[in-house]
Amino acid sequence: MGEGGGNGTYTVASNGRTDIRINPAYAAAYLVNSNEAFFIAPDPCVSFGFGEPQAPGTITNSAIAGNYAGSTAIPANVQNVIFSGEFTADGASPTGNISGIEDIGAPSGPSLAVAANATYSISSTYANGKGWWYVNGNRAGIVYVISPSKFVVLSWAVPYYPSLWIFEQ
């Protein structure tokens, strides 16, 4: 198991408890059924949640198209900036565009109806449905497409970093 040169191991017990190690990180999962698991990571946020199966077939930029509601799901700490908003993606290839209006919550105070723009590039070559998220031309996160109606971004973009964003139709 590995991505980008990282190595790791996992073991699955007869009761479905799964031990996942990607040195030095650790996580656990509990297999709920043949296509669903509950994950928990002993990080500062105690991240947890259900894993979702990825839609079958080749997933490229065209999978992210249409209107989405988006928000910060898991900020790393109370100093992180959070957002929620409505966005429209064009599914263009090789670079897609997404824009919309977001409301932002920050330690300095809220900002409402802020214009937001980003681009994305999804590949099916290296890892099906994985790609990059760009803000102002700078790589700002990793995109994982779960299905044409849902994708997530693991962001390190200032001032939102690090956090998990969820976009869903």
Coordinates of C-alpha atoms in Angstrom, one line a residue:
M1 CA 0.0 0.0 0.0
G2 CA 1.4 3.4 -0.8
E3 CA 1.1 6.6 -2.8
G4 CA 3.8 8.9 -4.0
G5 CA 6.6 6.5 -2.8
G6 CA 5.2 6.0 0.7
N7 CA 5.1 2.5 2.0
G8 CA 2.7 1.1 4.5
T9 CA 0.9 -2.0 5.8
Y10 CA -2.5 -3.1 6.8
T11 CA -4.0 -6.1 8.6
V12 CA -7.6 -7.2 8.8
A13 CA -8.7 -9.2 11.8
S14 CA -11.5 -11.8 11.6
N15 CA -13.9 -9.3 13.4
G16 CA -13.2 -6.7 10.6
R17 CA -10.9 -4.4 12.7
T18 CA -8.2 -3.1 10.3
D19 CA -4.9 -1.7 11.5
I20 CA -3.4 0.7 8.9
R21 CA 0.2 2.0 9.2
I22 CA 2.0 4.3 6.8
N23 CA 5.2 5.1 8.8
P24 CA 4.9 6.9 11.1
A25 CA 1.2 7.5 10.8
Y26 CA -1.5 5.1 12.1
A27 CA -5.2 4.7 11.6
A28 CA -7.8 2.1 12.3
A29 CA -10.9 1.0 10.4
Y30 CA -13.8 -1.2 11.1
L31 CA -15.3 -3.0 8.1
V32 CA -19.1 -2.5 8.3
N33 CA -19.9 -4.6 5.3
S34 CA -18.2 -5.7 2.0
N35 CA -18.1 -2.1 0.6
E36 CA -18.1 0.2 3.7
A37 CA -15.7 1.0 6.6
F38 CA -15.6 3.3 9.6
F39 CA -12.2 5.0 10.0
I40 CA -10.6 6.7 13.0
A41 CA -7.2 8.4 13.2
P42 CA -5.5 9.3 16.5
D43 CA -4.6 12.7 15.3
P44 CA -5.0 16.0 17.2
C45 CA -8.6 16.3 15.7
V46 CA -9.5 12.7 16.3
S47 CA -10.5 12.4 12.7
F48 CA -13.2 9.8 12.0
G49 CA -15.9 8.9 9.6
F50 CA -17.3 6.4 7.1
G51 CA -15.4 5.6 4.0
E52 CA -17.4 5.7 0.8
P53 CA -16.9 3.5 -2.2
Q54 CA -15.7 5.3 -5.4
A55 CA -18.0 5.2 -8.4
P56 CA -17.0 2.5 -10.9
G57 CA -15.2 3.4 -14.2
T58 CA -12.6 5.9 -15.2
I59 CA -12.9 9.3 -13.4
T60 CA -11.5 12.4 -15.1
N61 CA -12.2 16.2 -15.0
S62 CA -15.6 15.6 -16.6
A63 CA -16.8 14.0 -13.4
I64 CA -16.7 17.4 -11.6
A65 CA -19.4 19.4 -13.5
G66 CA -22.5 21.2 -12.4
N67 CA -23.6 22.8 -9.2
Y68 CA -22.2 21.9 -5.8
A69 CA -22.6 22.9 -2.2
G70 CA -19.3 22.9 -0.4
S71 CA -17.9 23.4 3.1
T72 CA -15.1 22.8 5.4
A73 CA -15.6 19.4 7.1
I74 CA -12.6 18.9 9.3
P75 CA -10.5 21.9 10.2
A76 CA -7.2 21.0 11.9
N77 CA -7.6 23.5 14.8
V78 CA -9.7 26.4 15.9
Q79 CA -7.4 28.9 14.1
N80 CA -8.3 27.5 10.7
V81 CA -10.6 29.4 8.4
I82 CA -13.8 27.6 7.5
F83 CA -16.3 28.2 4.7
S84 CA -19.5 27.1 3.2
G85 CA -21.0 28.1 -0.2
E86 CA -22.4 27.3 -3.6
F87 CA -20.2 26.5 -6.5
T88 CA -20.4 25.7 -10.3
A89 CA -17.8 23.5 -12.0
D90 CA -17.4 23.2 -15.8
G91 CA -15.7 19.8 -16.2
A92 CA -13.3 21.1 -18.7
S93 CA -10.2 19.2 -19.6
P94 CA -7.3 19.2 -19.0
T95 CA -8.0 21.9 -16.5
G96 CA -11.5 22.4 -15.0
N97 CA -12.8 25.6 -13.4
I98 CA -14.9 26.0 -10.4
S99 CA -16.3 29.3 -9.1
G100 CA -19.0 30.4 -6.6
I101 CA -19.9 32.4 -3.6
E102 CA -18.8 31.4 -0.1
D103 CA -19.3 32.6 3.5
I104 CA -16.1 32.5 5.5
G105 CA -15.6 32.0 9.2
A106 CA -12.2 33.1 10.6
P107 CA -10.7 34.0 13.9
S108 CA -10.7 37.6 12.8
G109 CA -14.4 37.5 12.0
P110 CA -16.9 36.4 9.3
S111 CA -16.9 37.4 5.6
L112 CA -20.1 36.9 3.7
A113 CA -20.8 36.4 0.0
V114 CA -17.1 36.2 -1.0
A115 CA -16.3 35.3 -4.7
A116 CA -14.2 32.1 -4.9
N117 CA -12.4 30.7 -7.9
A118 CA -10.2 27.6 -8.3
T119 CA -9.1 25.2 -11.0
Y120 CA -8.6 21.4 -10.9
S121 CA -7.0 18.6 -12.8
I122 CA -8.2 15.0 -12.3
S123 CA -6.3 12.0 -13.7
S124 CA -7.2 8.4 -14.1
T125 CA -3.6 7.4 -14.9
Y126 CA -1.8 7.4 -11.5
A127 CA -4.8 7.0 -9.2
N128 CA -8.3 6.9 -10.6
G129 CA -10.2 10.1 -9.7
K130 CA -7.3 11.8 -7.9
G131 CA -6.0 15.2 -8.9
W132 CA -4.8 18.6 -7.9
W133 CA -6.6 21.7 -6.7
Y134 CA -5.2 25.1 -7.6
V135 CA -5.9 28.5 -6.2
N136 CA -4.4 31.5 -8.1
G137 CA -2.3 29.1 -10.1
N138 CA -0.7 27.5 -7.0
R139 CA -1.2 23.9 -6.0
A140 CA -3.3 24.1 -2.9
G141 CA -4.7 20.6 -2.3
I142 CA -5.5 17.1 -3.5
V143 CA -8.8 16.3 -5.0
Y144 CA -10.5 12.8 -4.7
V145 CA -13.6 12.3 -6.8
I146 CA -15.9 9.9 -5.1
S147 CA -18.6 10.1 -7.7
P148 CA -19.9 12.7 -10.2
S149 CA -22.1 14.1 -7.3
K150 CA -19.4 14.2 -4.6
F151 CA -15.7 15.1 -4.3
V152 CA -13.4 16.1 -1.5
V153 CA -10.3 18.3 -1.3
L154 CA -7.5 17.8 1.2
S155 CA -6.4 21.4 1.4
W156 CA -3.2 23.1 2.5
A157 CA -4.2 26.5 1.0
V158 CA -3.6 29.5 3.1
P159 CA -5.6 30.5 5.1
Y160 CA -7.7 27.3 5.1
Y161 CA -4.9 24.8 5.8
P162 CA -4.9 22.0 6.7
S163 CA -8.5 20.9 6.3
L164 CA -10.9 18.6 4.5
W165 CA -13.5 20.2 2.2
I166 CA -16.6 18.4 0.9
F167 CA -18.5 19.3 -2.2
E168 CA -21.8 17.6 -3.0
Q169 CA -24.7 18.0 -5.5

